């Protein structure tokens, strides 16, 4: 007896994922492949055509050859013998995305567990829209809020406090943080907020799909709610939680505008955890118009774009496969 | 679930009444975690409230109706032109992406073989996961340069629609695949042609979910900056043709940020941000309402 | 097989009518799908080109013409004040400027993506892309610093600035700096609460960076960053902050005590605050000397001094060979270096004048090939070079009018636009 699937979650950037309904019965009857059928199939191939076109254009712009010194960390497009080492950007993208997803997973797990287990249904239903709303806010608004409001606060209060207390730790010492607050901590803060809705939603759904009998048998055996959660529900929903991590990472990794506004846009490794740096997405966005003059510069940017695209695609595909396994089911919305 | 600690003669062996220290600790820990974890909701709620409050604080004091509607070309404090620009961009982009996404989703759900369908779904998922700057990069080279459209309304709108189409595509696909099986079988078994089935029966059922997807895609599209900034250039007048320059709300915010707090654009940027947030919240509310009615309708289908 | 969950979601296992490998008749299979995709790509490309030619052919007969301009943030305030004035003069033409940095102005003009590209530095090899350099005004650059308690204007020169931005000088009480200041300033510099120099540079592709890096490049043999709009983007000197646009530089230097920044003259009125002042700039003949203590060696900004430098640089103008692509920095060296001597004035081809070293022509870059707005562009630029060079537009932002000779050459250039 089939059951209606939960609808795509209203609000927020990505709707609720739910496990797919039963596999569809094809409505085509056995009349063979007609021209009409072929024609109506055209729009279905549009995403495929776009993806292929994207890859082709990027490959063409990158001229299919790696510039010398590509993996070094010297990025100097303007001197007489320009260098196009992208090490800084790759490192910067990971340095911002990994802590952000770690934080977003931790908080998302907390909210997910808290919302499903410890709060009455109607209370959590009241609070969920706020999390969704986090996803709906445009990233440029995040950026300007981060730069104008949070940045000075970080620069004046948070970073100096951390610096003064933790500067003996490796990576925390060296140059004192900037007054403007731009840098890694601010970027990680914003990225965490942006990845949070995805992780929360996916974890919450994964936890909610634990069968009731498993729950109740755990409780009946004398475990507390926390223990059932920890030893039964979470291992059961491992895949959903992992996929939350991957998809949230994909989001944080590819975020462009907000990061560009707060990361400081300097093409060198940060001196310490408070330092400014650059990410792949941000450098493409901010330098593509000025790079038009030099074909090598464009080539370098196209190659950065290819790497960014490849990593995003891999992360996304792995993340989705974790939820759906290897069947042809599909999760809704997300 | 509350913990009952009063003893009952028949329940002496129940773990609930085990007063050992370890159990008390476990129960206490559970209770405390139960109080702590929901507090994490604040991590999500406080920033939103902070953002809304702060944007409103900067934008509202000087916000007048003239600012929203005014279109004089050289005024640095009027949003009429960017609003029209956003509207026109969204109009073209939504039309294009609804047509492509809807028909594409239906075709995937109904028309393609399972293998082809799973490949197509994978490409749609890949597009969703692509960073917006890469779509902008692509749009700039292909639409602005190769095709010769220049930095224009049409280039921006088509690039934006490339961003929005996969969301509508996926939602349409899912909506049609989740039409309950017995309805599909009943329809086909009664002799309906596939077209009749799709148009007359499946679409009304799938419509709320499709609408949800469209509004969500619009909410995402209206807030996008990178792809459109790369494919359009600012204009002081409302766009008059497909090739004219166009200004839009997110560009105002981005320019305001670039110009710094001293420039007159700065306050305008907040007002644009405020309007954007209003639009996004409104769209989210609409989506929730539609989804709630969809829930009800689907439940009705199973009676 | 479905199992029901309390939340109403369904977990299912794959249960399709047909196994994935069996192609059902009537459905579009993989082969057909690939074929469709290829056809779609080809049709899409063809359609895109077709649409492009169609759009560019149709002349829009709307009543208003928009001239799009983008580029230099230094020229931007002038464009902003010119816009309403020009629309007053020619009601059907609206000017739409944007401040995106000289690098963008150059590349967009080359590609024909905007009608007018603005740049603080000339576009080298412009004719290769059918672009002409049309200067519209003479501007300059100030070196601002944030040092509360230091009186008057500090004396600096290109060598010191180059060493600062290369990390060779890191503190304000460096002997090289102190040697150039008078007694009161030396005391103040030694008494600063923090001696660290906070460097601020442009992060975007900027004509101001081009001017500043040219100045440094000409002044110090140890300068490794060359002279370009992105010269400092690879500068890994610790503590360097990158801001976007001249307005970002203003905010940056105002907000950080001990900061130094190079800011275009048009933003002079926007910098305010205690301790904020701009430097007097001197010559730099050797790496070690800082020009001596005599403040007469250091030229303070003034319109007259800017004009003096411009005149000096333009004396060597060879229009036939170089067109209007000349540098005016340091009096147009390599066309003729100036040397300032003790006792003031300096020894230069025109003794008795005091040329301000960082001066430049503000260029608009325009395509010579015919486009829809060509006549409107010519109309606007002709107005700009003549009426637009009036004091009411230039003086508030510290610009200086073009010389008659340059204006004449400009009109010659404009005549080449089809």
XYZ file of C-alpha atoms in Angstrom, chain A residues 7-17 128-137 197-198 201 204 333-334, chain B residues 211-213 215-217 219-220 280-292:
48
model
C 6.229 17.135 -0.095
C 9.258 19.144 -0.984
C 10.015 21.223 2.022
C 8.591 24.650 1.639
C 10.946 27.527 1.827
C 14.674 27.694 1.816
C 17.094 27.068 -0.855
C 16.743 23.305 -1.200
C 13.554 21.466 -0.586
C 13.338 18.507 1.710
C 14.776 15.362 0.384
C 12.121 24.660 10.919
C 11.133 27.562 8.664
C 13.846 29.688 10.235
C 16.476 27.222 9.223
C 15.021 27.144 5.734
C 15.086 30.896 5.635
C 18.823 30.840 6.183
C 19.066 29.079 2.867
C 16.879 31.559 1.071
C 18.855 34.670 1.835
C 20.219 24.509 6.163
C 21.358 21.690 3.917
C 17.428 19.313 6.581
C 16.607 15.677 10.111
C 13.921 18.510 -4.378
C 17.385 18.390 -2.913
C 4.484 25.287 -8.389
C 6.561 24.808 -5.280
C 9.562 24.111 -7.449
C 8.663 29.506 -6.702
C 11.757 28.045 -5.122
C 13.682 28.475 -8.342
C 13.604 32.697 -4.958
C 17.026 31.390 -5.865
C 12.500 36.003 -0.745
C 10.465 35.713 2.444
C 7.258 36.235 0.507
C 8.174 33.524 -1.964
C 9.067 31.177 0.872
C 5.716 31.767 2.520
C 3.927 31.103 -0.746
C 5.853 27.872 -1.134
C 4.898 26.755 2.349
C 1.263 27.504 1.770
C 1.244 25.628 -1.514
C 3.086 22.697 0.009
C 0.624 22.523 2.868
